[in-house]
Amino acid sequence: MRFNTASGPASASEKNDIHFGKLVKGLPVPIFTCNKKGILTFYNEAAARLWGDEPRTGKDTWHHAWQLFYPGGQTMPPENSPVMKALKEPEPGPAELIVKGRDGRIRHLQVYPALIAGAEHEEATASFTLIDVSGQKSGEEKQAMLSAIVESSDDAIISKDLNGMIMSWNKGAQKIFGYREEEVLGKHISILIPEALQDEEERIISSIRAGKRIDHFQTMRLHKEGYEIPISLTISPIKDPSGKITGASKIARDVSERLHATKMIEQTARRLELLYDIGRTISEKLDVQAVLQRVTDATTHITGAAYGAFFYNTVNEQGESFMLYTLSGANRSDFEKLGMPRNTEVFHPTFSGEGIVRSDDITQDSRYGHNPPYFGKPEGHLPVVSYLAVPVVSVSGEVIGGLFLGHPQPGIFSEEHEDIVSSIASQAAAALDNSRLFEELKSVSAKKDEFIALASHELKTPLTSIKGYLQILNRSNQEGISKLFIDKLINQVEKLNVLITDLLDVSKIEAGKLRFHCETFDLRQLLRDNLDTFHHTVQSHRIVYDDKGDAVWINADRQRIEQVIINLVTNAIKYSPHADKIYVSLQDSEGRAALAVRDEGIGLNEDQQKKIFTRFYRAEGTNDIPGLGLGLYLSKEIIDRHHGHLTVSSIPGKGSVFQFTLPLAAAPAE
Ligand code: ADP
């Protein structure tokens, strides 16, 4: 058969051939013919476009521009191609193959062979029409991929029409809601919606009709078994090719685990905060009652208990070993009717520190109700069914008390509650240990202060009269040895008096009762007067003082400031036994008076300097020098309370300087 090889005048059939040949050439569908060896004998323009070149007829094969593959993707030898096979078969059918062009482009082709009738010669045995189905193929592949995704998804993917009828149902939906596909197809979506949320569907459908999508909507849906599942829903409209909304696709994710995890995190965070808060407040509080109340309130609150009670392990006046201390959620009167909890079988494990008792229903417990006189819950008792009791045991192993929680409903307290209450209980135990020690200490220290105050007061009274009698004796013209002794006695009584006064002052400071009587006076004059007295009484040391300068006015308690000066000068003398001079100076500058006493005595190291202002402190090695370690403590207290500073600088073995500064006052009007 020839389409276009005519020369000379054409016959009618030849004209037809030419016409037909032109028609085929210009057809948009690729067509070629080849001989039995696969060598091209004819091809049209569409075929040339498909190959991307113009092969030589009679020379090139039909597949010259291509690599061939089976539809499954394996390489196809040309002799096995549908073209070559068709050439051998009497009635060849259409077949499929994949070709890869020189440009790397892959096409899915369908080959439609047609044997050419009467063409027995080698030239052209069959024509082949090629249909490029690549577009359709990729659509199918996409479709298959999408179906696979939908099927393998853990989320429920459901589609429904605008009446709410279920049209498709994947495996995820079966897993989440329990229904198999065949059970739900064609059923109304409301089978998944809990009774109380039925109107939700209406709202969803109207949004969908309006073309709106619903994203991550948190709601509840029903499982086949009837229980509710928290889910997150995303619903989008389904449109047909013309854009009309025909239904909705719905993706539902079971969020129970996520919600549970979030809830757990929130709960843990809340608990940690609470624990931290309790820990902080109870460790700050040194008052037993406050600690117990805080712990009782916190544990009652955290466990959701209706009543909480803390029984403190102490012996009351009747000799009963447990005393009700704090309550939460119940009135004290509810308990008072009952007296103290007794060491019954139920309470025993708690009060003996044996362990925690947790019961969903204590009235069913075998230990319950065996004890007279009540045999069970006494009349008027709070209706306790759920029960949690935790012993509070100190670090030393002593049972300090018990924490009891109750609720009228069964099954309230969980293992988690048990854990949390026991951790609060151990925090409480530590705090209670501290507060008990503190209370004991407080009472010991209060007793001591009381004793010192009383003793010094009692000692001072006879001492004052001894001093009075001695002074009378002294004035009655005593001479010689008697006069010497009386002077010595007066001197000793004076020392004793100073000691007792110091002790009394300390107890006044402790009780917050040290009072000042302030006036404006000249500190220089006060210093001068005091140094004069020292000049007359001290033989061992000379006090070097350059008495120049104006008056230094301060507003202070004159006697107390005098007490400080005497203390500093006395110390300088006492603690420089091998020196013979003391240096005193007074200056005023920058609104402050500064009085310094320097000695060349034993000095103090840094550690001692830090401690000398605390009460009863005496530096090592000063035992043979008399003193109580109170003078500097009192001096510092006096100077501090006058808004001044008392400081020391010292070099061991070389000497010390004690200096105090005080704010200056305006000179009094003349
Ligand atoms: P007291 O002199 O009665 O022991 P103080 O409170 O006046 O009590 O002094 C406390 C301690 O400080 C003294 O015991 C002594 O160790 C030390 N101290 C005080 N003044 C001096 C000083 N000038 N030089 C060295 N040590 C001193």
mmCIF file with all atom_site columns, N, CA and C and ligand atoms in Angstrom, residues 499 502 567-568 571-576 599 601-604 608 612-614 617-620 622 625-635 650 655-656 658, ligand 1:
data_model
loop_
_atom_site.group_PDB
_atom_site.id
_atom_site.type_symbol
_atom_site.label_atom_id
_atom_site.label_alt_id
_atom_site.label_comp_id
_atom_site.label_asym_id
_atom_site.label_entity_id
_atom_site.label_seq_id
_atom_site.pdbx_PDB_ins_code
_atom_site.Cartn_x
_atom_site.Cartn_y
_atom_site.Cartn_z
_atom_site.occupancy
_atom_site.B_iso_or_equiv
_atom_site.pdbx_formal_charge
_atom_site.auth_seq_id
_atom_site.auth_comp_id
_atom_site.auth_asym_id
_atom_site.auth_atom_id
_atom_site.pdbx_PDB_model_num
ATOM   1   N N   . LEU A 1 499 ? 28.473 44.676 136.569 1.00 0.00 ? 499 LEU A N   1
ATOM   2   C CA  . LEU A 1 499 ? 28.159 43.368 135.995 1.00 0.00 ? 499 LEU A CA  1
ATOM   3   C C   . LEU A 1 499 ? 26.662 43.084 136.039 1.00 0.00 ? 499 LEU A C   1
ATOM   4   N N   . ASP A 1 502 ? 24.813 45.218 133.630 1.00 0.00 ? 502 ASP A N   1
ATOM   5   C CA  . ASP A 1 502 ? 24.959 44.699 132.260 1.00 0.00 ? 502 ASP A CA  1
ATOM   6   C C   . ASP A 1 502 ? 24.004 43.537 132.011 1.00 0.00 ? 502 ASP A C   1
ATOM   7   N N   . ASN A 1 567 ? 33.072 51.517 128.849 1.00 0.00 ? 567 ASN A N   1
ATOM   8   C CA  . ASN A 1 567 ? 33.352 50.149 128.413 1.00 0.00 ? 567 ASN A CA  1
ATOM   9   C C   . ASN A 1 567 ? 34.573 50.098 127.499 1.00 0.00 ? 567 ASN A C   1
ATOM   10  N N   . LEU A 1 568 ? 34.621 51.037 126.519 1.00 0.00 ? 568 LEU A N   1
ATOM   11  C CA  . LEU A 1 568 ? 35.734 51.002 125.560 1.00 0.00 ? 568 LEU A CA  1
ATOM   12  C C   . LEU A 1 568 ? 37.063 51.313 126.253 1.00 0.00 ? 568 LEU A C   1
ATOM   13  N N   . ASN A 1 571 ? 38.019 48.377 128.544 1.00 0.00 ? 571 ASN A N   1
ATOM   14  C CA  . ASN A 1 571 ? 38.552 47.271 127.741 1.00 0.00 ? 571 ASN A CA  1
ATOM   15  C C   . ASN A 1 571 ? 39.981 47.558 127.285 1.00 0.00 ? 571 ASN A C   1
ATOM   16  N N   . ALA A 1 572 ? 40.216 48.806 126.800 1.00 0.00 ? 572 ALA A N   1
ATOM   17  C CA  . ALA A 1 572 ? 41.553 49.164 126.300 1.00 0.00 ? 572 ALA A CA  1
ATOM   18  C C   . ALA A 1 572 ? 42.586 48.958 127.409 1.00 0.00 ? 572 ALA A C   1
ATOM   19  N N   . ILE A 1 573 ? 42.204 49.320 128.625 1.00 0.00 ? 573 ILE A N   1
ATOM   20  C CA  . ILE A 1 573 ? 43.130 49.142 129.751 1.00 0.00 ? 573 ILE A CA  1
ATOM   21  C C   . ILE A 1 573 ? 43.294 47.652 130.068 1.00 0.00 ? 573 ILE A C   1
ATOM   22  N N   . LYS A 1 574 ? 42.114 46.951 130.173 1.00 0.00 ? 574 LYS A N   1
ATOM   23  C CA  . LYS A 1 574 ? 42.128 45.534 130.558 1.00 0.00 ? 574 LYS A CA  1
ATOM   24  C C   . LYS A 1 574 ? 42.937 44.688 129.579 1.00 0.00 ? 574 LYS A C   1
ATOM   25  N N   . TYR A 1 575 ? 42.733 44.951 128.279 1.00 0.00 ? 575 TYR A N   1
ATOM   26  C CA  . TYR A 1 575 ? 43.343 44.067 127.282 1.00 0.00 ? 575 TYR A CA  1
ATOM   27  C C   . TYR A 1 575 ? 44.685 44.584 126.734 1.00 0.00 ? 575 TYR A C   1
ATOM   28  N N   . SER A 1 576 ? 45.319 45.527 127.478 1.00 0.00 ? 576 SER A N   1
ATOM   29  C CA  . SER A 1 576 ? 46.702 45.906 127.120 1.00 0.00 ? 576 SER A CA  1
ATOM   30  C C   . SER A 1 576 ? 47.538 45.906 128.401 1.00 0.00 ? 576 SER A C   1
ATOM   31  N N   . ASP A 1 599 ? 44.430 51.179 121.773 1.00 0.00 ? 599 ASP A N   1
ATOM   32  C CA  . ASP A 1 599 ? 45.354 50.627 122.772 1.00 0.00 ? 599 ASP A CA  1
ATOM   33  C C   . ASP A 1 599 ? 46.494 49.917 122.069 1.00 0.00 ? 599 ASP A C   1
ATOM   34  N N   . GLY A 1 601 ? 47.551 46.809 122.964 1.00 0.00 ? 601 GLY A N   1
ATOM   35  C CA  . GLY A 1 601 ? 47.416 45.571 123.727 1.00 0.00 ? 601 GLY A CA  1
ATOM   36  C C   . GLY A 1 601 ? 47.475 44.305 122.903 1.00 0.00 ? 601 GLY A C   1
ATOM   37  N N   . ILE A 1 602 ? 46.734 43.297 123.369 1.00 0.00 ? 602 ILE A N   1
ATOM   38  C CA  . ILE A 1 602 ? 46.848 41.955 122.784 1.00 0.00 ? 602 ILE A CA  1
ATOM   39  C C   . ILE A 1 602 ? 46.229 41.849 121.378 1.00 0.00 ? 602 ILE A C   1
ATOM   40  N N   . GLY A 1 603 ? 45.302 42.741 121.070 1.00 0.00 ? 603 GLY A N   1
ATOM   41  C CA  . GLY A 1 603 ? 44.683 42.746 119.734 1.00 0.00 ? 603 GLY A CA  1
ATOM   42  C C   . GLY A 1 603 ? 43.745 41.563 119.506 1.00 0.00 ? 603 GLY A C   1
ATOM   43  N N   . LEU A 1 604 ? 43.177 41.539 118.338 1.00 0.00 ? 604 LEU A N   1
ATOM   44  C CA  . LEU A 1 604 ? 42.183 40.498 117.992 1.00 0.00 ? 604 LEU A CA  1
ATOM   45  C C   . LEU A 1 604 ? 42.401 40.078 116.540 1.00 0.00 ? 604 LEU A C   1
ATOM   46  N N   . GLN A 1 608 ? 37.975 36.739 115.504 1.00 0.00 ? 608 GLN A N   1
ATOM   47  C CA  . GLN A 1 608 ? 37.537 37.264 116.806 1.00 0.00 ? 608 GLN A CA  1
ATOM   48  C C   . GLN A 1 608 ? 36.825 38.606 116.636 1.00 0.00 ? 608 GLN A C   1
ATOM   49  N N   . ILE A 1 612 ? 33.164 39.539 118.500 1.00 0.00 ? 612 ILE A N   1
ATOM   50  C CA  . ILE A 1 612 ? 33.190 40.220 119.813 1.00 0.00 ? 612 ILE A CA  1
ATOM   51  C C   . ILE A 1 612 ? 31.927 40.997 120.173 1.00 0.00 ? 612 ILE A C   1
ATOM   52  N N   . PHE A 1 613 ? 31.065 41.276 119.160 1.00 0.00 ? 613 PHE A N   1
ATOM   53  C CA  . PHE A 1 613 ? 29.851 42.039 119.493 1.00 0.00 ? 613 PHE A CA  1
ATOM   54  C C   . PHE A 1 613 ? 28.669 41.138 119.843 1.00 0.00 ? 613 PHE A C   1
ATOM   55  N N   . THR A 1 614 ? 28.923 39.803 119.850 1.00 0.00 ? 614 THR A N   1
ATOM   56  C CA  . THR A 1 614 ? 27.821 38.914 120.238 1.00 0.00 ? 614 THR A CA  1
ATOM   57  C C   . THR A 1 614 ? 27.865 38.688 121.750 1.00 0.00 ? 614 THR A C   1
ATOM   58  N N   . TYR A 1 617 ? 30.408 36.536 124.309 1.00 0.00 ? 617 TYR A N   1
ATOM   59  C CA  . TYR A 1 617 ? 31.628 36.104 123.613 1.00 0.00 ? 617 TYR A CA  1
ATOM   60  C C   . TYR A 1 617 ? 32.867 36.693 124.284 1.00 0.00 ? 617 TYR A C   1
ATOM   61  N N   . ARG A 1 618 ? 33.853 35.844 124.500 1.00 0.00 ? 618 ARG A N   1
ATOM   62  C CA  . ARG A 1 618 ? 35.134 36.302 125.031 1.00 0.00 ? 618 ARG A CA  1
ATOM   63  C C   . ARG A 1 618 ? 36.213 35.626 124.187 1.00 0.00 ? 618 ARG A C   1
ATOM   64  N N   . ALA A 1 619 ? 37.186 36.444 123.726 1.00 0.00 ? 619 ALA A N   1
ATOM   65  C CA  . ALA A 1 619 ? 38.238 35.873 122.882 1.00 0.00 ? 619 ALA A CA  1
ATOM   66  C C   . ALA A 1 619 ? 39.059 34.873 123.691 1.00 0.00 ? 619 ALA A C   1
ATOM   67  N N   . GLU A 1 620 ? 39.585 33.855 122.960 1.00 0.00 ? 620 GLU A N   1
ATOM   68  C CA  . GLU A 1 620 ? 40.387 32.832 123.634 1.00 0.00 ? 620 GLU A CA  1
ATOM   69  C C   . GLU A 1 620 ? 41.602 33.509 124.284 1.00 0.00 ? 620 GLU A C   1
ATOM   70  N N   . THR A 1 622 ? 41.695 34.982 127.147 1.00 0.00 ? 622 THR A N   1
ATOM   71  C CA  . THR A 1 622 ? 41.435 36.151 128.011 1.00 0.00 ? 622 THR A CA  1
ATOM   72  C C   . THR A 1 622 ? 40.791 35.717 129.329 1.00 0.00 ? 622 THR A C   1
ATOM   73  N N   . ILE A 1 625 ? 41.596 37.460 132.492 1.00 0.00 ? 625 ILE A N   1
ATOM   74  C CA  . ILE A 1 625 ? 41.129 38.856 132.621 1.00 0.00 ? 625 ILE A CA  1
ATOM   75  C C   . ILE A 1 625 ? 39.630 38.811 132.936 1.00 0.00 ? 625 ILE A C   1
ATOM   76  N N   . PRO A 1 626 ? 39.161 39.424 134.002 1.00 0.00 ? 626 PRO A N   1
ATOM   77  C CA  . PRO A 1 626 ? 37.752 39.283 134.374 1.00 0.00 ? 626 PRO A CA  1
ATOM   78  C C   . PRO A 1 626 ? 36.808 39.900 133.324 1.00 0.00 ? 626 PRO A C   1
ATOM   79  N N   . GLY A 1 627 ? 35.652 39.317 133.179 1.00 0.00 ? 627 GLY A N   1
ATOM   80  C CA  . GLY A 1 627 ? 34.673 39.853 132.218 1.00 0.00 ? 627 GLY A CA  1
ATOM   81  C C   . GLY A 1 627 ? 33.600 38.820 131.904 1.00 0.00 ? 627 GLY A C   1
ATOM   82  N N   . LEU A 1 628 ? 32.465 39.286 131.395 1.00 0.00 ? 628 LEU A N   1
ATOM   83  C CA  . LEU A 1 628 ? 31.351 38.387 131.046 1.00 0.00 ? 628 LEU A CA  1
ATOM   84  C C   . LEU A 1 628 ? 31.090 38.318 129.540 1.00 0.00 ? 628 LEU A C   1
ATOM   85  N N   . GLY A 1 629 ? 31.741 39.187 128.809 1.00 0.00 ? 629 GLY A N   1
ATOM   86  C CA  . GLY A 1 629 ? 31.483 39.200 127.359 1.00 0.00 ? 629 GLY A CA  1
ATOM   87  C C   . GLY A 1 629 ? 30.183 39.899 127.016 1.00 0.00 ? 629 GLY A C   1
ATOM   88  N N   . LEU A 1 630 ? 29.827 40.909 127.808 1.00 0.00 ? 630 LEU A N   1
ATOM   89  C CA  . LEU A 1 630 ? 28.554 41.601 127.544 1.00 0.00 ? 630 LEU A CA  1
ATOM   90  C C   . LEU A 1 630 ? 28.736 43.056 127.138 1.00 0.00 ? 630 LEU A C   1
ATOM   91  N N   . GLY A 1 631 ? 29.865 43.654 127.569 1.00 0.00 ? 631 GLY A N   1
ATOM   92  C CA  . GLY A 1 631 ? 30.069 45.098 127.377 1.00 0.00 ? 631 GLY A CA  1
ATOM   93  C C   . GLY A 1 631 ? 29.944 45.526 125.922 1.00 0.00 ? 631 GLY A C   1
ATOM   94  N N   . LEU A 1 632 ? 30.634 44.824 125.003 1.00 0.00 ? 632 LEU A N   1
ATOM   95  C CA  . LEU A 1 632 ? 30.608 45.245 123.603 1.00 0.00 ? 632 LEU A CA  1
ATOM   96  C C   . LEU A 1 632 ? 29.244 44.976 122.962 1.00 0.00 ? 632 LEU A C   1
ATOM   97  N N   . TYR A 1 633 ? 28.618 43.896 123.409 1.00 0.00 ? 633 TYR A N   1
ATOM   98  C CA  . TYR A 1 633 ? 27.274 43.584 122.898 1.00 0.00 ? 633 TYR A CA  1
ATOM   99  C C   . TYR A 1 633 ? 26.325 44.734 123.234 1.00 0.00 ? 633 TYR A C   1
ATOM   100 N N   . LEU A 1 634 ? 26.403 45.168 124.500 1.00 0.00 ? 634 LEU A N   1
ATOM   101 C CA  . LEU A 1 634 ? 25.533 46.270 124.934 1.00 0.00 ? 634 LEU A CA  1
ATOM   102 C C   . LEU A 1 634 ? 25.912 47.567 124.220 1.00 0.00 ? 634 LEU A C   1
ATOM   103 N N   . SER A 1 635 ? 27.241 47.819 124.128 1.00 0.00 ? 635 SER A N   1
ATOM   104 C CA  . SER A 1 635 ? 27.695 49.055 123.485 1.00 0.00 ? 635 SER A CA  1
ATOM   105 C C   . SER A 1 635 ? 27.190 49.126 122.052 1.00 0.00 ? 635 SER A C   1
ATOM   106 N N   . SER A 1 650 ? 41.940 45.904 114.285 1.00 0.00 ? 650 SER A N   1
ATOM   107 C CA  . SER A 1 650 ? 42.895 45.395 115.258 1.00 0.00 ? 650 SER A CA  1
ATOM   108 C C   . SER A 1 650 ? 43.959 44.539 114.595 1.00 0.00 ? 650 SER A C   1
ATOM   109 N N   . GLY A 1 655 ? 47.638 45.733 118.902 1.00 0.00 ? 655 GLY A N   1
ATOM   110 C CA  . GLY A 1 655 ? 46.668 46.621 119.540 1.00 0.00 ? 655 GLY A CA  1
ATOM   111 C C   . GLY A 1 655 ? 45.406 46.776 118.727 1.00 0.00 ? 655 GLY A C   1
ATOM   112 N N   . SER A 1 656 ? 44.439 47.511 119.295 1.00 0.00 ? 656 SER A N   1
ATOM   113 C CA  . SER A 1 656 ? 43.129 47.649 118.661 1.00 0.00 ? 656 SER A CA  1
ATOM   114 C C   . SER A 1 656 ? 42.670 49.095 118.706 1.00 0.00 ? 656 SER A C   1
ATOM   115 N N   . PHE A 1 658 ? 38.882 50.889 118.759 1.00 0.00 ? 658 PHE A N   1
ATOM   116 C CA  . PHE A 1 658 ? 37.420 50.811 118.747 1.00 0.00 ? 658 PHE A CA  1
ATOM   117 C C   . PHE A 1 658 ? 36.926 52.223 118.504 1.00 0.00 ? 658 PHE A C   1
HETATM 118 P P1  . ADP B 2 .   ? 34.303 41.486 128.560 1.00 0.00 ? 1   ADP B P1  1
HETATM 119 O O1  . ADP B 2 .   ? 35.380 42.486 128.476 1.00 0.00 ? 1   ADP B O1  1
HETATM 120 O O2  . ADP B 2 .   ? 33.498 41.617 129.790 1.00 0.00 ? 1   ADP B O2  1
HETATM 121 O O3  . ADP B 2 .   ? 34.776 40.093 128.324 1.00 0.00 ? 1   ADP B O3  1
HETATM 122 P P2  . ADP B 2 .   ? 33.241 42.748 126.167 1.00 0.00 ? 1   ADP B P2  1
HETATM 123 O O4  . ADP B 2 .   ? 31.959 42.531 125.505 1.00 0.00 ? 1   ADP B O4  1
HETATM 124 O O5  . ADP B 2 .   ? 33.532 44.160 126.550 1.00 0.00 ? 1   ADP B O5  1
HETATM 125 O O6  . ADP B 2 .   ? 33.281 41.769 127.394 1.00 0.00 ? 1   ADP B O6  1
HETATM 126 O O7  . ADP B 2 .   ? 34.359 42.235 125.221 1.00 0.00 ? 1   ADP B O7  1
HETATM 127 C C1  . ADP B 2 .   ? 34.205 41.024 124.589 1.00 0.00 ? 1   ADP B C1  1
HETATM 128 C C2  . ADP B 2 .   ? 35.552 40.400 124.292 1.00 0.00 ? 1   ADP B C2  1
HETATM 129 O O8  . ADP B 2 .   ? 36.217 41.190 123.287 1.00 0.00 ? 1   ADP B O8  1
HETATM 130 C C3  . ADP B 2 .   ? 36.493 40.396 125.422 1.00 0.00 ? 1   ADP B C3  1
HETATM 131 O O9  . ADP B 2 .   ? 36.318 39.259 126.242 1.00 0.00 ? 1   ADP B O9  1
HETATM 132 C C4  . ADP B 2 .   ? 37.849 40.363 124.740 1.00 0.00 ? 1   ADP B C4  1
HETATM 133 O O10 . ADP B 2 .   ? 38.178 39.066 124.391 1.00 0.00 ? 1   ADP B O10 1
HETATM 134 C C5  . ADP B 2 .   ? 37.595 41.165 123.481 1.00 0.00 ? 1   ADP B C5  1
HETATM 135 N N1  . ADP B 2 .   ? 38.033 42.576 123.610 1.00 0.00 ? 1   ADP B N1  1
HETATM 136 C C6  . ADP B 2 .   ? 37.278 43.640 123.950 1.00 0.00 ? 1   ADP B C6  1
HETATM 137 N N2  . ADP B 2 .   ? 38.002 44.777 123.883 1.00 0.00 ? 1   ADP B N2  1
HETATM 138 C C7  . ADP B 2 .   ? 39.259 44.417 123.533 1.00 0.00 ? 1   ADP B C7  1
HETATM 139 C C8  . ADP B 2 .   ? 40.482 45.137 123.326 1.00 0.00 ? 1   ADP B C8  1
HETATM 140 N N3  . ADP B 2 .   ? 40.570 46.482 123.471 1.00 0.00 ? 1   ADP B N3  1
HETATM 141 N N4  . ADP B 2 .   ? 41.588 44.447 122.942 1.00 0.00 ? 1   ADP B N4  1
HETATM 142 C C9  . ADP B 2 .   ? 41.508 43.103 122.761 1.00 0.00 ? 1   ADP B C9  1
HETATM 143 N N5  . ADP B 2 .   ? 40.410 42.365 122.967 1.00 0.00 ? 1   ADP B N5  1
HETATM 144 C C10 . ADP B 2 .   ? 39.271 43.008 123.345 1.00 0.00 ? 1   ADP B C10 1
#
